Amino acid sequence: MPKQIHLNLFEMNCVSHITHGMWTHPDNTRERFNDIEFWTELARLLEHATFDAMFIADVIGAYDVFRGGPETSLVEGMQIPSNDPLMIIPAMAAVTRNLGFAATFSTTYEPPFAFARRMSTLDHLTKGRVGWNIVTSYLPNAARNFGYDDEVDHDHRYEIADEYLEVLYKLWEGSWDDDAVLADKDRRVYADPARVRYINHASEYYRVAGPHLCEPSRQRTPLLYQAGVSDAGRAFAGKHAEAIFMGGSSFAQVRSYVADVRQVARSHGRDPGDIKFLPGANIIVGRTDDEVAKKVAEYRRLRSIDGYLAHSSSPVDWTTYDRSEPVDAIVAGLGKQAAQFRRYLVPGLTVGQLLDDLGGLGRPFSVVGTPKVVVDEMERWIDEADVDGFNVVQYLTPGTALDVAELIIPELRRRGLFRTSYADGETLRERMQGRPRLAGSHPGARFRDPAALVGGQVSDRQLARAASAHG
Ligand SMILES: Cc1cc2nc3c(=O)[nH]c(=O)nc-3n(C[C@H](O)[C@H](O)[C@H](O)COP(=O)(O)O)c2cc1C
């Protein structure tokens, strides 16, 4: 049987998430994102098509670097206004039985205890269908919303994240035994106090006593997604992630990233196959080449260059230059800012070409064509880049999900690459990992042992520092 692919739909609780300008398309319903029905209808559609999950991105600040303020983002509806990603999940769970929901939450600004409780609540309400996309947040405005003058330094954010995860594992995996809840009406005992414990975590960033306020949910730890690209990000992903949602600028880069992170996982004693890689997928599909060409032309016409520039937090307003100007000459005059534009230093690239390239198409994974063309390319990526599935970028809501449901999924099924129905009642981890709980080799699993809590207040990082200090 060929490797089965996983499909997520890439979402965000806002108008313009990642295909900027497209919200103005007459068939796009994204301006309804404040309505609960917008979400329940989309969830039903995804469940009908047997998608694995909806993946919900999030940021906790406005993009206000481009043109020195949030104005462009506001005009474009570009991730502002944006609503909470966790709160739409119970509504969608109530109208589905099997669809998973992976929501983004940052480890940098809010301490872990209340978040642990929110995720356990969601895991109970969804019967084990929830995942968490772990991010460390990158917007300067996010830092200013949570009491900082500027962003916490990049690698420092990953250090905080590592301890954040340790606290969560202690709460989710270790604080309550599987058989702690007796719910015994005759004996008048709900929970057995001998089987619930404090975690007494006290380390560099957090002091958390516990016990966890929620009884064990089906997955305990929600399925863990991550998307780290830097060295610190890869180290974190290889240690903690069970699924990785990824970008990348070329097929070769994606392939080497997958191999690299699988190697990090191996170095932590994990099975490298325990991480599922899901590149973001820009797919424009139609029944005929003519239909496809019309869609592409329409999307390119509606695309907002301002939206993409605001999203990239570009400190340079490329729209103020003549389209024929060479990019390298402009970058050379930028001084300190030049470093972030290194990837634009393609010999001969003009401002016009740079602007035309914005918007996803042309970047991996991007494919435009009839179902056969699209699925051929998906298969190539599964086989040659060792990825496990795709996170589908939406051009239209609900149009893109409908296209995938009506045109792509039937072709995948014909080739034996995608399920024809759900295993009813399975959890998100069972679907993505083939197991109900974190693998025994996952670093979170060791906190199931109460001995790892008692006196376990010294983090790996502190031990590593102590070891290196002693030569
Ligand atoms: C496809 C993709 C989606 C992402 N979605 C989010 C998101 O919703 N919220 C967020 O704060 N960061 C998001 N990120 C950023 C990552 O969390 C991370 O900061 C980024 O990949 C850079 O990794 P690095 O910090 O290790 O270099 C996303 C990254 C990628 C590649």
Coordinates of C-alpha atoms and ligand atoms in Angstrom, one line a residue:
M1 CA 0.0 0.0 0.0
P2 CA 1.5 3.4 -0.9
K3 CA 2.2 6.0 1.8
Q4 CA -1.0 7.6 2.8
I5 CA -1.0 11.4 2.6
H6 CA -2.3 13.8 5.2
L7 CA -4.3 16.9 4.3
N8 CA -4.8 20.0 6.4
L9 CA -6.6 23.1 5.4
F10 CA -4.6 26.2 6.3
E11 CA -6.8 28.7 8.1
M12 CA -6.7 31.8 10.3
N13 CA -9.5 33.5 12.2
C14 CA -9.3 36.7 10.0
V15 CA -10.2 38.1 6.6
S16 CA -6.8 38.0 4.7
H17 CA -4.5 35.3 6.0
I18 CA -2.0 34.5 3.3
T19 CA -3.4 35.1 -0.2
H20 CA -3.8 38.8 0.1
G21 CA -6.3 40.7 -1.9
M22 CA -8.3 37.6 -2.6
W23 CA -11.0 38.4 -0.1
T24 CA -12.4 40.9 -2.6
H25 CA -13.3 38.0 -5.0
P26 CA -17.1 37.9 -5.4
D27 CA -17.2 34.2 -4.4
N28 CA -15.0 34.6 -1.3
T29 CA -16.9 34.6 2.0
R30 CA -14.1 35.5 4.3
E31 CA -15.6 38.7 5.5
R32 CA -18.0 36.4 7.4
F33 CA -15.2 35.2 9.7
N34 CA -16.9 36.8 12.8
D35 CA -20.0 34.4 12.3
I36 CA -20.0 31.1 13.9
E37 CA -21.7 29.6 10.9
F38 CA -18.7 30.5 8.7
W39 CA -16.7 28.1 10.8
T40 CA -19.3 25.3 11.2
E41 CA -20.0 25.3 7.5
L42 CA -16.3 25.0 6.6
A43 CA -15.8 22.3 9.2
R44 CA -18.7 20.3 7.8
L45 CA -17.2 20.6 4.3
L46 CA -13.8 19.4 5.5
E47 CA -15.2 16.5 7.4
H48 CA -17.3 15.5 4.4
A49 CA -14.1 15.4 2.3
T50 CA -12.2 13.5 5.1
F51 CA -9.5 16.1 5.6
D52 CA -7.2 15.3 8.5
A53 CA -7.5 18.6 10.2
M54 CA -8.0 22.4 10.0
F55 CA -4.7 24.1 10.9
I56 CA -5.4 27.6 12.4
A57 CA -2.5 30.1 12.3
D58 CA -2.3 33.0 14.7
V59 CA -0.4 36.2 15.5
I60 CA -0.8 38.3 18.6
G61 CA 0.1 41.7 17.2
A62 CA -0.4 43.9 14.2
Y63 CA 2.0 43.9 11.2
D64 CA 3.2 47.5 11.5
V65 CA 6.7 47.6 10.1
F66 CA 5.8 48.2 6.4
R67 CA 5.3 51.9 5.8
G68 CA 5.9 52.5 9.6
G69 CA 2.4 51.7 10.8
P70 CA -0.6 49.3 10.7
E71 CA -2.4 51.3 8.0
T72 CA -1.7 49.0 5.1
S73 CA -2.6 45.9 7.1
L74 CA -5.9 47.5 8.2
V75 CA -6.8 48.5 4.6
E76 CA -6.0 44.9 3.4
G77 CA -7.7 43.1 6.3
M78 CA -4.2 41.5 6.6
Q79 CA -4.3 39.4 9.8
I80 CA -6.1 42.4 11.5
P81 CA -8.9 42.2 12.5
S82 CA -8.1 38.8 13.8
N83 CA -10.0 36.7 16.4
D84 CA -8.8 34.0 18.8
P85 CA -8.0 30.7 17.2
L86 CA -9.0 28.5 20.1
M87 CA -12.5 29.7 20.6
I88 CA -13.9 28.6 17.2
I89 CA -12.9 25.0 17.9
P90 CA -15.8 23.8 20.2
A91 CA -18.4 25.1 17.7
M92 CA -16.7 23.2 14.8
A93 CA -16.3 20.1 17.0
A94 CA -20.0 20.2 17.8
V95 CA -21.0 19.7 14.1
T96 CA -18.3 17.1 13.3
R97 CA -17.2 13.7 14.7
N98 CA -13.7 13.2 13.2
L99 CA -12.1 16.4 11.8
G100 CA -9.0 17.5 13.7
F101 CA -8.2 21.1 14.8
A102 CA -4.7 22.3 15.2
A103 CA -4.4 25.8 16.7
T104 CA -1.5 28.1 17.0
F105 CA -0.4 29.5 20.4
S106 CA 2.8 31.3 21.4
T107 CA 5.1 30.2 24.2
T108 CA 6.6 33.6 24.6
Y109 CA 4.2 35.9 26.3
E110 CA 1.6 34.0 28.3
P111 CA 2.7 31.6 31.1
P112 CA 1.9 27.9 30.6
F113 CA -0.5 27.0 33.4
A114 CA -3.7 28.5 32.0
F115 CA -2.9 27.4 28.5
A116 CA -2.5 23.8 29.7
R117 CA -6.0 24.0 31.1
R118 CA -7.5 25.5 27.9
M119 CA -5.9 22.8 25.7
S120 CA -7.1 20.0 28.0
T121 CA -10.6 21.5 27.9
L122 CA -10.5 21.5 24.1
D123 CA -9.1 17.9 24.1
H124 CA -12.1 16.8 26.2
L125 CA -14.7 18.7 24.2
T126 CA -13.3 17.4 20.9
K127 CA -12.8 13.9 22.2
G128 CA -9.1 14.0 21.4
R129 CA -9.1 15.9 18.1
V130 CA -7.0 18.9 19.0
G131 CA -3.4 19.8 18.0
W132 CA -1.2 22.7 19.0
N133 CA 1.1 24.6 16.6
I134 CA 3.9 25.8 18.9
V135 CA 5.2 29.2 17.9
T136 CA 7.5 31.6 19.6
S137 CA 6.1 34.8 17.9
Y138 CA 8.0 37.1 15.6
L139 CA 6.2 40.5 15.5
P140 CA 7.7 43.5 17.3
N141 CA 4.1 44.8 18.0
A142 CA 3.3 41.5 19.8
A143 CA 6.1 42.1 22.2
R144 CA 4.7 45.6 22.9
N145 CA 1.3 44.1 23.6
F146 CA 2.7 42.0 26.4
G147 CA 4.7 44.5 28.3
Y148 CA 8.1 44.3 26.4
D149 CA 9.8 47.2 24.6
D150 CA 11.0 45.0 21.9
E151 CA 11.0 41.3 20.8
V152 CA 12.6 38.8 23.0
D153 CA 15.8 37.7 21.3
H154 CA 15.2 34.9 18.8
D155 CA 17.2 32.0 20.4
H156 CA 16.2 33.1 23.9
R157 CA 12.5 32.6 22.8
Y158 CA 13.3 29.0 22.0
E159 CA 14.9 28.5 25.4
I160 CA 11.8 29.8 27.0
A161 CA 9.7 27.5 24.8
D162 CA 11.7 24.5 25.9
E163 CA 10.9 25.1 29.5
Y164 CA 7.3 26.0 28.7
L165 CA 7.0 22.5 27.1
E166 CA 8.5 20.9 30.2
V167 CA 5.9 22.5 32.4
L168 CA 3.1 21.4 30.0
Y169 CA 4.4 17.8 29.8
K170 CA 4.4 17.7 33.6
L171 CA 0.8 18.9 33.8
W172 CA -0.5 16.9 30.9
E173 CA 1.4 13.7 31.3
G174 CA 2.4 13.5 34.9
S175 CA 0.0 15.3 37.2
W176 CA -2.9 12.8 37.0
D177 CA -2.7 9.0 36.7
D178 CA -4.9 7.3 34.1
D179 CA -7.0 5.7 36.9
A180 CA -7.2 8.8 39.1
V181 CA -10.9 9.5 38.2
L182 CA -13.1 7.0 39.9
A183 CA -16.5 8.8 39.6
D184 CA -17.8 6.3 42.1
K185 CA -21.2 7.5 43.3
D186 CA -21.7 4.7 45.8
R187 CA -18.4 5.5 47.6
R188 CA -19.0 9.2 47.0
V189 CA -15.4 9.6 45.6
Y190 CA -14.9 11.5 42.3
A191 CA -11.1 11.5 42.1
D192 CA -8.6 9.5 44.1
P193 CA -6.2 12.0 45.8
A194 CA -3.4 9.4 45.9
R195 CA -3.3 9.4 42.1
V196 CA -3.1 13.2 41.5
R197 CA 0.0 15.2 42.3
Y198 CA 1.6 18.6 42.4
I199 CA 4.3 19.1 39.8
N200 CA 6.2 21.7 41.8
H201 CA 8.1 23.0 38.8
A202 CA 10.6 25.7 39.6
S203 CA 13.2 26.7 37.1
E204 CA 14.6 29.6 35.1
Y205 CA 11.4 31.0 33.7
Y206 CA 8.4 29.4 35.4
R207 CA 7.3 28.3 38.9
V208 CA 4.2 26.2 38.7
A209 CA 2.8 24.1 41.6
G210 CA 0.0 22.2 40.0
P211 CA -1.9 19.9 40.2
H212 CA -3.2 20.3 36.7
L213 CA -6.8 21.4 37.0
C214 CA -8.2 19.0 34.3
E215 CA -8.5 15.3 34.5
P216 CA -6.7 13.4 31.8
S217 CA -8.1 13.9 28.3
R218 CA -8.0 11.4 25.5
Q219 CA -4.7 12.6 24.1
R220 CA -3.4 14.2 27.2
T221 CA -0.8 16.2 25.3
P222 CA -2.4 17.6 22.1
L223 CA -0.8 16.6 18.8
L224 CA 2.3 18.9 18.6
Y225 CA 2.9 20.9 15.5
Q226 CA 5.9 23.2 15.0
A227 CA 7.6 25.2 12.2
G228 CA 11.2 26.0 13.1
V229 CA 13.6 26.9 10.4
S230 CA 16.6 28.4 12.2
D231 CA 19.2 26.2 13.9
A232 CA 17.4 26.7 17.2
G233 CA 14.1 26.1 15.5
R234 CA 15.2 22.9 14.0
A235 CA 16.7 21.7 17.3
F236 CA 13.4 22.4 18.9
A237 CA 11.3 20.8 16.2
G238 CA 13.4 17.7 16.1
K239 CA 13.0 17.3 19.8
H240 CA 9.3 18.1 20.3
A241 CA 7.3 18.2 17.0
E242 CA 5.0 15.4 15.9
A243 CA 4.0 17.3 12.8
I244 CA 5.8 20.1 11.0
F245 CA 4.2 22.6 8.9
M246 CA 6.7 24.1 6.6
G247 CA 7.5 26.8 4.0
G248 CA 10.8 26.7 2.1
S249 CA 12.0 28.4 -1.1
S250 CA 12.9 25.4 -3.2
F251 CA 12.3 21.6 -3.6
A252 CA 15.9 21.0 -2.7
Q253 CA 15.7 23.2 0.4
V254 CA 12.5 21.4 1.6
R255 CA 14.2 18.0 1.0
S256 CA 17.3 18.9 3.0
Y257 CA 15.2 20.4 5.8
V258 CA 13.2 17.2 6.1
A259 CA 16.3 15.1 6.2
D260 CA 18.0 17.5 8.7
V261 CA 15.0 17.6 11.2
R262 CA 14.6 13.8 11.0
Q263 CA 18.2 13.5 11.9
V264 CA 17.7 15.8 15.0
A265 CA 14.8 13.6 16.0
R266 CA 17.1 10.5 15.7
S267 CA 19.7 12.3 17.9
H268 CA 17.0 12.6 20.6
G269 CA 16.4 8.8 20.4
R270 CA 13.1 9.3 18.5
D271 CA 12.0 7.4 15.4
P272 CA 12.5 10.0 12.6
G273 CA 9.3 8.7 11.0
D274 CA 7.4 10.0 14.0
I275 CA 7.5 13.5 12.6
K276 CA 5.0 14.2 9.8
F277 CA 6.1 17.0 7.4
L278 CA 3.4 19.0 5.7
P279 CA 4.5 21.8 3.4
G280 CA 2.1 24.6 2.7
A281 CA 0.5 23.9 -0.7
N282 CA -0.6 26.5 -3.2
I283 CA -2.9 24.6 -5.5
I284 CA -5.0 26.0 -8.3
V285 CA -6.9 23.3 -9.9
G286 CA -9.6 23.1 -12.6
R287 CA -11.3 20.5 -14.8
T288 CA -9.7 21.9 -18.0
D289 CA -6.6 23.9 -18.8
D290 CA -8.8 26.7 -19.9
E291 CA -10.6 26.8 -16.5
V292 CA -7.3 26.7 -14.7
A293 CA -5.9 29.6 -16.8
K294 CA -9.0 31.7 -16.0
K295 CA -8.6 31.1 -12.3
V296 CA -4.9 32.0 -12.4
A297 CA -5.6 35.2 -14.3
E298 CA -8.3 36.1 -11.9
Y299 CA -6.2 35.5 -8.8
R300 CA -3.3 37.4 -10.2
R301 CA -5.6 40.3 -11.0
L302 CA -6.9 40.5 -7.5
R303 CA -3.6 39.8 -5.7
S304 CA -2.6 42.7 -3.4
I305 CA 1.1 43.6 -3.6
D306 CA 0.6 45.9 -0.6
G307 CA -0.8 43.0 1.4
Y308 CA 2.2 40.8 0.7
L309 CA 4.6 43.6 1.5
A310 CA 2.9 44.4 4.8
H311 CA 2.9 40.6 5.6
S312 CA 6.6 40.3 5.0
S313 CA 7.2 43.3 7.4
S314 CA 9.3 44.9 4.6
P315 CA 11.0 48.0 5.8
V316 CA 11.4 48.9 2.1
D317 CA 8.5 50.1 0.1
W318 CA 9.3 48.5 -3.2
T319 CA 6.3 50.1 -4.8
T320 CA 8.0 53.5 -4.7
Y321 CA 10.7 52.4 -7.1
D322 CA 10.5 52.2 -10.9
R323 CA 9.7 48.7 -12.0
S324 CA 12.8 48.6 -14.2
E325 CA 15.3 49.4 -11.4
P326 CA 17.7 46.6 -10.5
V327 CA 17.1 45.3 -7.0
D328 CA 20.8 44.7 -6.2
A329 CA 21.6 48.4 -6.6
I330 CA 18.8 49.4 -4.2
V331 CA 19.8 46.7 -1.7
A332 CA 23.4 48.0 -1.8
G333 CA 22.2 51.4 -0.6
L334 CA 20.2 50.0 2.4
G335 CA 23.0 49.8 4.9
K336 CA 22.2 47.6 7.9
Q337 CA 18.8 46.6 6.5
A338 CA 20.4 45.0 3.5
A339 CA 21.0 41.6 5.2
Q340 CA 17.4 40.7 5.2
F341 CA 17.1 41.2 1.4
R342 CA 20.0 38.9 0.6
R343 CA 17.7 36.3 -1.0
Y344 CA 16.6 39.0 -3.5
L345 CA 20.1 39.4 -4.8
V346 CA 19.5 37.4 -8.0
P347 CA 21.6 38.8 -10.8
G348 CA 19.5 41.0 -13.0
L349 CA 16.3 40.9 -10.9
T350 CA 14.3 44.1 -11.3
V351 CA 11.8 45.7 -8.9
G352 CA 9.0 44.7 -11.3
Q353 CA 10.0 41.0 -11.2
L354 CA 10.3 41.1 -7.5
L355 CA 6.8 42.5 -7.1
D356 CA 5.3 40.0 -9.7
D357 CA 6.8 37.2 -7.7
L358 CA 5.0 38.1 -4.5
G359 CA 2.1 35.9 -3.7
G360 CA 3.0 32.3 -3.4
L361 CA 2.7 31.1 -7.0
G362 CA 6.0 29.9 -8.2
R363 CA 7.2 29.0 -4.7
P364 CA 7.1 25.4 -3.5
F365 CA 4.8 23.8 -3.1
S366 CA 2.9 25.5 -5.9
V367 CA 1.1 23.7 -8.7
V368 CA -1.4 24.9 -11.2
G369 CA -3.3 22.5 -13.5
T370 CA -5.8 19.7 -13.9
P371 CA -6.2 17.1 -11.1
K372 CA -3.7 14.8 -12.8
V373 CA -1.0 17.4 -13.0
V374 CA -1.5 18.5 -9.4
V375 CA -1.6 14.9 -8.0
D376 CA 1.5 13.9 -10.0
E377 CA 3.4 16.7 -8.3
M378 CA 2.0 15.8 -4.9
E379 CA 3.2 12.2 -5.4
R380 CA 6.6 13.4 -6.5
W381 CA 7.0 15.4 -3.3
I382 CA 5.9 12.5 -1.1
D383 CA 8.3 10.2 -2.9
E384 CA 11.3 12.4 -3.4
A385 CA 11.2 15.0 -0.7
D386 CA 10.0 12.5 2.0
V387 CA 7.1 14.8 3.0
D388 CA 3.9 13.3 4.5
G389 CA 1.2 15.5 3.2
F390 CA 0.1 19.1 2.6
N391 CA -1.4 22.1 4.3
V392 CA -3.6 23.6 1.7
V393 CA -3.5 27.4 1.3
Q394 CA -6.8 28.9 0.5
Y395 CA -7.4 31.3 -2.4
L396 CA -11.1 31.3 -1.9
T397 CA -13.3 30.2 1.0
P398 CA -15.0 27.9 0.5
G399 CA -13.9 27.5 -3.1
T400 CA -10.4 26.1 -2.5
A401 CA -11.6 23.5 -0.1
L402 CA -14.4 22.6 -2.5
D403 CA -11.9 22.2 -5.4
V404 CA -9.7 19.9 -3.3
A405 CA -12.8 17.9 -2.2
E406 CA -14.2 17.6 -5.7
L407 CA -11.1 17.3 -7.9
I408 CA -8.0 16.5 -5.9
I409 CA -9.2 14.0 -3.3
P410 CA -11.0 11.7 -5.9
E411 CA -7.8 11.5 -7.9
L412 CA -5.7 10.8 -4.7
R413 CA -8.2 8.1 -3.8
R414 CA -8.0 6.5 -7.3
R415 CA -4.3 6.2 -6.7
G416 CA -4.7 4.7 -3.3
L417 CA -3.1 7.7 -1.6
F418 CA -5.9 9.0 0.6
R419 CA -8.5 7.5 2.9
T420 CA -12.0 6.9 1.6
S421 CA -13.5 7.3 5.1
Y422 CA -12.3 8.1 8.6
A423 CA -11.6 5.4 11.2
D424 CA -14.6 6.7 13.2
G425 CA -13.9 8.1 16.6
E426 CA -10.1 8.1 16.3
T427 CA -8.1 11.0 17.9
L428 CA -6.0 13.4 15.8
R429 CA -2.8 11.6 17.1
E430 CA -4.2 8.2 16.2
R431 CA -4.8 9.5 12.7
M432 CA -1.4 11.3 12.2
Q433 CA 0.8 9.1 14.4
G434 CA -1.0 5.8 14.6
R435 CA -0.9 5.9 18.5
P436 CA -3.1 7.4 21.2
R437 CA -0.4 9.1 23.3
L438 CA 3.0 10.6 22.8
A439 CA 5.5 8.0 21.7
G440 CA 7.5 6.4 24.6
S441 CA 10.6 7.9 23.0
H442 CA 9.2 11.5 23.0
P443 CA 10.8 13.8 25.6
G444 CA 7.3 14.5 27.1
A445 CA 6.7 10.8 27.9
R446 CA 9.3 10.7 30.7
F447 CA 7.1 12.9 32.9
R448 CA 4.5 10.1 33.1
D449 CA 6.8 8.7 35.8
P450 CA 6.0 10.4 39.1
A451 CA 9.7 10.1 39.9
A452 CA 10.5 12.5 37.0
L453 CA 8.4 15.1 38.8
V454 CA 9.8 14.7 42.3
G455 CA 13.1 16.6 42.2
G456 CA 12.7 16.9 38.5
Q457 CA 12.9 20.7 38.6
V458 CA 16.2 21.0 36.9
S459 CA 15.7 21.5 33.2
D460 CA 17.8 19.8 30.4
R461 CA 19.2 23.2 29.6
Q462 CA 20.4 23.8 33.1
L463 CA 22.0 20.4 33.2
A464 CA 23.7 21.0 29.9
R465 CA 25.0 24.4 31.2
A466 CA 26.2 22.8 34.4
A467 CA 27.9 20.0 32.4
S468 CA 29.6 22.5 30.1
A469 CA 30.7 24.7 33.0
H470 CA 32.4 21.6 34.5
G471 CA 34.3 21.0 31.3
Ligands
LIG1 C1 4.2 27.6 7.0 C2 4.5 28.4 8.2 C3 3.4 28.8 9.0 C4 3.6 29.6 10.2 N1 2.6 30.0 10.9 C5 2.8 30.8 12.0 C6 1.8 31.4 12.8 O1 0.6 31.1 12.5 N2 2.1 32.2 13.8 C7 3.4 32.5 14.1 O2 3.6 33.2 15.1 N3 4.4 31.9 13.4 C8 4.2 31.1 12.4 N4 5.2 30.6 11.6 C9 6.6 31.0 12.0 C10 7.3 29.9 12.7 O3 6.7 29.7 14.0 C11 8.7 30.3 12.9 O4 8.9 31.4 13.6 C12 9.4 30.4 11.6 O5 9.2 29.2 10.8 C13 10.8 30.7 11.6 O6 11.5 29.7 12.3 P1 12.7 30.1 13.2 O7 12.3 31.0 14.2 O8 13.2 28.8 13.7 O9 13.7 30.7 12.2 C14 4.9 29.9 10.5 C15 6.0 29.4 9.7 C16 5.8 28.7 8.6 C17 6.9 28.2 7.8

